[in-house]
């Protein structure tokens, strides 16, 4: 079987929560050996978000949030604030290709492991930093979370209904977007190194990355001096373009007509062909002007029909449409199941679950989950002995001194 694209690449992962771990998960899925480092007394916050009763044994290994974002990795525990832990980290860097981190802007300097230090132990090392606001500027010391970066990036100002307040996406949209960008940065730096033999330092400010996703709105303001208005599910000139109730509790269906022909087809399927001749709706401009009235008519038709019936009729008629699927719907989706998108995985402590496979499908190698998310410190002995060459006595001393651990001190996240 052909090797995965990043086989043979070793990545030291200093990231936590979502954005950084999602980046390294993508890289691990592509074959990189990802070694995730956590502190004995400050594990990844996601380990604390298990939503399990406090008395649950080893709850830090059973968090769905953590296990989803940290598959395809190994776990080693090191106190980087200690001299011994820092030295061991640098020994690991000397045998790695990439270091990636999403600490606050000042942390790498405070730990004395910034790019200059890393380069002194591995000349061609690649360092990718993912600070919330960047390493310099007035906001360099601010902390960014998904709960605030969407607002600062400008995205929330564009989200929401007409005449309503701004709305956050609800999923901390900036995190996975930054994660994809982080993985891309690593790939580009590796490509550059393969051509030049030189490593480099790459910085991705998460706020800037997310603002780039709404670039057309910023450019529009720069040109016209006017800001974009919130329009909910509507479109600047297509109509109808919305989300309508379907039969059943909290079921919804979307319809988007791009031209007069598609609207005429919709009107025919609704049993109201006269709508296509109605002066209010016959042409795109008047249809858009009167879309509130049109939305009421369409909703009155969709609300008593199941989504699958609506989809079958409108797709056959050439009307762009789709049901609004819930996570449960996606889990049972026939198309995704047919394509093998989900894979059953088994975790030694968390049990079994279905998880999406890697999104990249290489013709030379079937996509599959190679490694489940690691338990806390699961690979301590492997990393310390096989990569760093420590004896069992030296590893035991690290445990005794609190420089490594097999169970976390969760007090920092209580």
PDB file of N, CA and C in Angstrom, residues 153 158 211-212 214-223 226 228:
ATOM      1  N   UNK A 153     -13.489  40.004  14.137  1.00  0.00           N
ATOM      2  CA  UNK A 153     -13.131  39.823  12.733  1.00  0.00           C
ATOM      3  C   UNK A 153     -14.143  40.466  11.787  1.00  0.00           C
ATOM      4  N   UNK A 158     -22.172  40.740   9.927  1.00  0.00           N
ATOM      5  CA  UNK A 158     -22.847  40.392   8.679  1.00  0.00           C
ATOM      6  C   UNK A 158     -23.893  39.301   8.862  1.00  0.00           C
ATOM      7  N   UNK A 211     -11.090  37.540   9.251  1.00  0.00           N
ATOM      8  CA  UNK A 211     -11.478  38.745   8.520  1.00  0.00           C
ATOM      9  C   UNK A 211     -11.286  38.546   7.018  1.00  0.00           C
ATOM     10  N   UNK A 212     -10.256  37.801   6.639  1.00  0.00           N
ATOM     11  CA  UNK A 212     -10.024  37.531   5.219  1.00  0.00           C
ATOM     12  C   UNK A 212     -11.186  36.765   4.594  1.00  0.00           C
ATOM     13  N   UNK A 214     -14.278  37.435   5.015  1.00  0.00           N
ATOM     14  CA  UNK A 214     -15.333  38.381   4.634  1.00  0.00           C
ATOM     15  C   UNK A 214     -14.720  39.537   3.832  1.00  0.00           C
ATOM     16  N   UNK A 215     -13.658  39.219   3.112  1.00  0.00           N
ATOM     17  CA  UNK A 215     -12.913  40.250   2.396  1.00  0.00           C
ATOM     18  C   UNK A 215     -13.744  41.086   1.456  1.00  0.00           C
ATOM     19  N   UNK A 216     -14.753  40.486   0.819  1.00  0.00           N
ATOM     20  CA  UNK A 216     -15.549  41.256  -0.137  1.00  0.00           C
ATOM     21  C   UNK A 216     -16.318  42.382   0.547  1.00  0.00           C
ATOM     22  N   UNK A 217     -16.726  42.157   1.803  1.00  0.00           N
ATOM     23  CA  UNK A 217     -17.447  43.209   2.529  1.00  0.00           C
ATOM     24  C   UNK A 217     -16.516  44.362   2.877  1.00  0.00           C
ATOM     25  N   UNK A 218     -15.272  44.037   3.248  1.00  0.00           N
ATOM     26  CA  UNK A 218     -14.301  45.077   3.579  1.00  0.00           C
ATOM     27  C   UNK A 218     -13.900  45.847   2.320  1.00  0.00           C
ATOM     28  N   UNK A 219     -13.661  45.118   1.241  1.00  0.00           N
ATOM     29  CA  UNK A 219     -13.318  45.772  -0.019  1.00  0.00           C
ATOM     30  C   UNK A 219     -14.479  46.643  -0.495  1.00  0.00           C
ATOM     31  N   UNK A 220     -15.705  46.138  -0.331  1.00  0.00           N
ATOM     32  CA  UNK A 220     -16.875  46.915  -0.716  1.00  0.00           C
ATOM     33  C   UNK A 220     -16.943  48.238   0.027  1.00  0.00           C
ATOM     34  N   UNK A 221     -16.668  48.195   1.335  1.00  0.00           N
ATOM     35  CA  UNK A 221     -16.664  49.443   2.101  1.00  0.00           C
ATOM     36  C   UNK A 221     -15.553  50.376   1.624  1.00  0.00           C
ATOM     37  N   UNK A 222     -14.400  49.800   1.325  1.00  0.00           N
ATOM     38  CA  UNK A 222     -13.277  50.605   0.858  1.00  0.00           C
ATOM     39  C   UNK A 222     -13.609  51.342  -0.433  1.00  0.00           C
ATOM     40  N   UNK A 223     -14.419  50.700  -1.280  1.00  0.00           N
ATOM     41  CA  UNK A 223     -14.762  51.301  -2.572  1.00  0.00           C
ATOM     42  C   UNK A 223     -15.922  52.284  -2.455  1.00  0.00           C
ATOM     43  N   UNK A 226     -19.827  52.263   2.108  1.00  0.00           N
ATOM     44  CA  UNK A 226     -21.056  51.742   2.704  1.00  0.00           C
ATOM     45  C   UNK A 226     -20.800  50.346   3.260  1.00  0.00           C
ATOM     46  N   UNK A 228     -22.090  46.506   4.493  1.00  0.00           N
ATOM     47  CA  UNK A 228     -23.076  45.498   4.098  1.00  0.00           C
ATOM     48  C   UNK A 228     -24.167  45.377   5.157  1.00  0.00           C
TER      49      UNK A 228
END
